[in-house]
Tab-separated table of C-alpha atoms and ligand atoms in Angstrom:
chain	number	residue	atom	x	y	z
A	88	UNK	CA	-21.559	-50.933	-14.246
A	89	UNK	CA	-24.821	-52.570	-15.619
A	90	UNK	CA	-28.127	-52.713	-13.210
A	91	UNK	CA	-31.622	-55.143	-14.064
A	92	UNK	CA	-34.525	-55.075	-12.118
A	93	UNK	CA	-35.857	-58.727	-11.698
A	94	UNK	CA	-39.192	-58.618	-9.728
A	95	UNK	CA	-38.325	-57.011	-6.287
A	96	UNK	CA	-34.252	-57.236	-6.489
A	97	UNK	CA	-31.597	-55.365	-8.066
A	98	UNK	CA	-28.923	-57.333	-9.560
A	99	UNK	CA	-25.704	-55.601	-10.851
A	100	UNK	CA	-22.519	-56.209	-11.991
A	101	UNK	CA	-19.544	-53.543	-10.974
A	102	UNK	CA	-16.015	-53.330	-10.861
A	103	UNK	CA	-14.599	-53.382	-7.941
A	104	UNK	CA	-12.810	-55.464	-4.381
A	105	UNK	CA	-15.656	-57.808	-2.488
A	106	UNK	CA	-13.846	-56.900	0.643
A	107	UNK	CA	-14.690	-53.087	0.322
A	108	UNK	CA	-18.367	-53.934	-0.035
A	109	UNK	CA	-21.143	-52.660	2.231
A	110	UNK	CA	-23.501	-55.251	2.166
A	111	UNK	CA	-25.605	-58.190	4.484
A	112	UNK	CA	-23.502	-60.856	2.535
A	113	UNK	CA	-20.159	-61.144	0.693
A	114	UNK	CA	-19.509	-64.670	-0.730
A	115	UNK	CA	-16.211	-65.952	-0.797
A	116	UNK	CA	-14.415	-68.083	-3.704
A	117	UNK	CA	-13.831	-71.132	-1.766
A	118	UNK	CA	-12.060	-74.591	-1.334
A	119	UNK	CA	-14.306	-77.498	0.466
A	120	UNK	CA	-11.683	-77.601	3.024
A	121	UNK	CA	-12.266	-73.945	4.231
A	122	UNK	CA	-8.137	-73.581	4.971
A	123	UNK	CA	-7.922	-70.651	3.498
A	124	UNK	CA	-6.040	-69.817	-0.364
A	125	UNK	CA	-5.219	-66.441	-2.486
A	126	UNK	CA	-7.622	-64.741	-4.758
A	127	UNK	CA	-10.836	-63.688	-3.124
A	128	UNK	CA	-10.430	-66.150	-0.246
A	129	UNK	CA	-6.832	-64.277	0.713
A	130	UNK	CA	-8.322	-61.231	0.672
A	131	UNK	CA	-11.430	-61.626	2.199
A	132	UNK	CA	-9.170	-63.771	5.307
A	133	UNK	CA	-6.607	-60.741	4.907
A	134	UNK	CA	-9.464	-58.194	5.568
A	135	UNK	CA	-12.074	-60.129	7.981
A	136	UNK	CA	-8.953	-61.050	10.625
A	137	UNK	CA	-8.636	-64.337	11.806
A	138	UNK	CA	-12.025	-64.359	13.354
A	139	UNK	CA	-13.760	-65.641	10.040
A	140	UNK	CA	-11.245	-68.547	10.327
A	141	UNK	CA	-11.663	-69.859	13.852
A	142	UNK	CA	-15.405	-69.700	13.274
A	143	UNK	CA	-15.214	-71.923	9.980
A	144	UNK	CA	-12.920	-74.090	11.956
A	145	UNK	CA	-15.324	-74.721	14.656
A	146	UNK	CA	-18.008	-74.911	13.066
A	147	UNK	CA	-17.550	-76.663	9.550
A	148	UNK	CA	-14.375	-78.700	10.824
A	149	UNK	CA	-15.370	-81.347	7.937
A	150	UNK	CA	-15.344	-78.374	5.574
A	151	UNK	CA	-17.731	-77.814	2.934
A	152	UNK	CA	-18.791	-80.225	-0.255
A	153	UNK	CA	-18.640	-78.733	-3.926
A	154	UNK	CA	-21.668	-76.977	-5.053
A	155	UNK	CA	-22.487	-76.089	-1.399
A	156	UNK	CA	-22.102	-72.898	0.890
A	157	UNK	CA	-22.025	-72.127	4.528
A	158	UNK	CA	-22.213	-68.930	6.595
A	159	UNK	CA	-19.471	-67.591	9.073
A	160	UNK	CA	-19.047	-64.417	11.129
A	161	UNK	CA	-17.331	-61.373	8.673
A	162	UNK	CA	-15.318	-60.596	11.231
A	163	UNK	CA	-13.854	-57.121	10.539
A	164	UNK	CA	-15.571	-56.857	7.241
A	165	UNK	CA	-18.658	-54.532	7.058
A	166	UNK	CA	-21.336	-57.300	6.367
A	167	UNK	CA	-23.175	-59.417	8.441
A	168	UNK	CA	-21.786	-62.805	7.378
A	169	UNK	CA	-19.215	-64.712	4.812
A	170	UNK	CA	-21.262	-67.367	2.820
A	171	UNK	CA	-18.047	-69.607	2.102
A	172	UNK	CA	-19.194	-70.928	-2.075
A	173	UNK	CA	-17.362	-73.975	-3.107
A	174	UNK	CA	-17.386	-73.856	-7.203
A	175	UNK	CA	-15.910	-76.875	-9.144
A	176	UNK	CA	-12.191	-77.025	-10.521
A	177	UNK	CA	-13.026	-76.604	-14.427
A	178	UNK	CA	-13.477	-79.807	-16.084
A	179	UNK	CA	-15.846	-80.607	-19.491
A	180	UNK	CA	-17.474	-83.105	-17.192
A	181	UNK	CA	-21.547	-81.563	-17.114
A	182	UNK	CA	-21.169	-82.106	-13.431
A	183	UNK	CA	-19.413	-79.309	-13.899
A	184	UNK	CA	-21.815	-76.533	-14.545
A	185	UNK	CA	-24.331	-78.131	-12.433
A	186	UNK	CA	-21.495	-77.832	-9.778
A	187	UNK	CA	-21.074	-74.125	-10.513
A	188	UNK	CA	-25.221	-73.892	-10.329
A	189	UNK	CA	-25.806	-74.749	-7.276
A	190	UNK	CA	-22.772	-73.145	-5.627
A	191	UNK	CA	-24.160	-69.948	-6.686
A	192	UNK	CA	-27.886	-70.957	-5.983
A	193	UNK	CA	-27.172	-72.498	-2.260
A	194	UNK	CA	-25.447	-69.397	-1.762
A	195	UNK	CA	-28.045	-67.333	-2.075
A	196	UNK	CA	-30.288	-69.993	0.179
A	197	UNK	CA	-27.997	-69.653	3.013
A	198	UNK	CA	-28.063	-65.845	2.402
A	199	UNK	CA	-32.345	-65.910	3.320
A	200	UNK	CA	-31.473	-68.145	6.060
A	201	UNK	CA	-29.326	-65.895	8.077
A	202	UNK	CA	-32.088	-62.796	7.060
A	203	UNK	CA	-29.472	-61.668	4.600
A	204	UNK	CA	-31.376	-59.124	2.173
A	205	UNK	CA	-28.480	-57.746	0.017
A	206	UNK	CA	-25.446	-60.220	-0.941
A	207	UNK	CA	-22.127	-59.576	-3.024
A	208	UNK	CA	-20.693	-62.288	-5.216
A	209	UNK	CA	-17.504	-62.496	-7.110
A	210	UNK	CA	-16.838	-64.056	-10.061
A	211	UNK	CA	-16.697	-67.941	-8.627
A	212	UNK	CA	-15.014	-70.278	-10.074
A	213	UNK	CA	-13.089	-68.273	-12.727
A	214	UNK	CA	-9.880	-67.345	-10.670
A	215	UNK	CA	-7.559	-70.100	-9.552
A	216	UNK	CA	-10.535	-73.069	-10.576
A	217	UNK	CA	-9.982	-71.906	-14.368
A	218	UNK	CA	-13.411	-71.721	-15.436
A	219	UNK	CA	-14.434	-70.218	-18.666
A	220	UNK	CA	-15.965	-66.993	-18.234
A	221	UNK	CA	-17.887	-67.100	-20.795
A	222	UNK	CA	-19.201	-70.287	-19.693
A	223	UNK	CA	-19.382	-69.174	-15.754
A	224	UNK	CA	-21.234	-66.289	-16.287
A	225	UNK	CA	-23.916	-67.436	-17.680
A	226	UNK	CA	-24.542	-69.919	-15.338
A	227	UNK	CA	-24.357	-67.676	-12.362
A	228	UNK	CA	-27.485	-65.627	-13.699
A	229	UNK	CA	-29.089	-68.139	-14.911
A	230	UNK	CA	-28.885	-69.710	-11.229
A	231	UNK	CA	-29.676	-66.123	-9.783
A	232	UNK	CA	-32.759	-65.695	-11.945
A	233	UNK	CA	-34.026	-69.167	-11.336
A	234	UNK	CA	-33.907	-68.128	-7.402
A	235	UNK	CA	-35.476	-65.171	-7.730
A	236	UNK	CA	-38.650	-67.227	-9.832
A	237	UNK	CA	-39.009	-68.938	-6.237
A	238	UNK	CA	-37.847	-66.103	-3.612
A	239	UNK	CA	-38.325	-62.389	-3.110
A	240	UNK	CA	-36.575	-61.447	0.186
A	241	UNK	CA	-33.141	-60.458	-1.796
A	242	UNK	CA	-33.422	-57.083	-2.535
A	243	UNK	CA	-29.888	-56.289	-4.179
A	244	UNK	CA	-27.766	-59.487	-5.773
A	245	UNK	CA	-24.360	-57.601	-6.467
A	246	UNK	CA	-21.307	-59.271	-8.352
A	247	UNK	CA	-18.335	-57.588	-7.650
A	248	UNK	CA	-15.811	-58.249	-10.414
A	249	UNK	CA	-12.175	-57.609	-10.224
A	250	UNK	CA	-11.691	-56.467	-13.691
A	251	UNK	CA	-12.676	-55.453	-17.257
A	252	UNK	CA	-12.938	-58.623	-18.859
A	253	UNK	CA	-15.261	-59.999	-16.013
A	254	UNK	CA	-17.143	-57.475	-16.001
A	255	UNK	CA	-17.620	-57.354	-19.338
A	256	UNK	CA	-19.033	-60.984	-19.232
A	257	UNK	CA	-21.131	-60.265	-16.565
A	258	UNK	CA	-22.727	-57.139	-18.140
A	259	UNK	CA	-23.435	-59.231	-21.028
A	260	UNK	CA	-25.785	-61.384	-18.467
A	261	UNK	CA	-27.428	-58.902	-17.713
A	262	UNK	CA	-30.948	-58.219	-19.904
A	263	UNK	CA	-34.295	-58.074	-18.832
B	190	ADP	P1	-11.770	-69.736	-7.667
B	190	ADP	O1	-10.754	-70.561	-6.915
B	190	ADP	O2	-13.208	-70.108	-7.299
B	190	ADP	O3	-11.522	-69.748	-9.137
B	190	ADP	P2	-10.480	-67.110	-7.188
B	190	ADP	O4	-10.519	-66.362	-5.903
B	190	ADP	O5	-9.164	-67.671	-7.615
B	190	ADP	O6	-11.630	-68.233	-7.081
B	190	ADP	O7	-10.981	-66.159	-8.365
B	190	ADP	C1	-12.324	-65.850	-8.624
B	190	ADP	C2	-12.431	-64.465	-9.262
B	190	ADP	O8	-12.339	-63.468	-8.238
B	190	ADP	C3	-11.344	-64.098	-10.268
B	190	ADP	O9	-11.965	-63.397	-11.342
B	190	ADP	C4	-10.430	-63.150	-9.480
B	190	ADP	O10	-9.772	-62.210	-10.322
B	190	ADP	C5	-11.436	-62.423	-8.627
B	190	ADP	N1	-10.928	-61.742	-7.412
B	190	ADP	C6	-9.745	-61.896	-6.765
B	190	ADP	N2	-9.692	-61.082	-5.677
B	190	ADP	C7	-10.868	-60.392	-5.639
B	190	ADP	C8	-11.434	-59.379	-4.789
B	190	ADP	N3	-10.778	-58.923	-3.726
B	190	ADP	N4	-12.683	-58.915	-5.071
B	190	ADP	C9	-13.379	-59.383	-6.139
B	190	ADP	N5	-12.908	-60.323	-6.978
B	190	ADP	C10	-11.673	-60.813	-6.746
């Protein structure tokens, strides 16, 4: 477990399930058709109930570009809403990590937008969309820290990493 102060938020990195987290947002790993897949995205459907799915069905039918994020209900989950990330497949296209950027950064934006103050992120993009982690991680604080330059209503940005290696690259992120 590592913990920075950046302005008014806490961001972390800890080991640990996204479902199990107590928190205004949890993000979800996933595809820009919303239909549902394993890794966070099964567990977070698996957890949530079919709720979180009939509301992304309704109200993103067209499902959700690359880069971009949209809220749903969490269902059963103990959060306030699902912000639904869509990271990029891994690719050495540059598009790439701009991809990755803003998936993380709109994520956060649609986390102020539905008064979201605390938010819990897994590792995106690094499961089943084989990015690097050593490139990913990176670019998911460097997106965080960026946000926080222009916003101050987060007050706790938590990833929630499913194990040892992740975290490691995560805690490695994280300096003042
Ligand atoms: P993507 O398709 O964006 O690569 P995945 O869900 O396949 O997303 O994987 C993203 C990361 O989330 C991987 O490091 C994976 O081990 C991790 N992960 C899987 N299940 C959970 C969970 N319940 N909580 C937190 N992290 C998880």
């Amino acid at each position: 477990m590592k913990q920075i102060q950046i302005n008014n938020t806490t961001v972390e990195a800890v080991k640990g399930d996204i479902v199990k987290q107590e928190i205004d947002a949890i993000v979800n790993a996933a595809n820009s058709h919303l239909m549902g897949g394993g890794g966070v995205d099964g567990a977070i459907h698996a957890a949530g109930g079919p709720e979180i799915m009939a509301d992304t069905d309704r109200r993103y039918p067209a499902g959700c570009l690359t880069g971009s994020a949209v809220a749903s209900t969490a269902g059963r989950l103990k959060a306030k809403c699902v912000i639904h990330a869509v990271a990029p497949r891994y690719s050495s296209n540059p598009v790439c990590a701009e991809l990755l950027y803003k998936a993380y950064y709109n994520s956060l934006i649609v986390a102020v937008r539905n008064n979201c103050t605390s938010v819990a992120f897994p590792s995106l993009g690094t499961g089943a969309y084989r990015y690097p982690l050593g490139e990913a991680a990176p670019i998911a604080l460097k997106a965080v820290r960026d946000f926080l330059q222009k916003h101050d209503s987060i007050t706790l940005i938590r990833f929630v990493l499913f194990d040892d290696k992740t975290l490691s690259a995560f805690e490695k992120e994280l300096t003042q």
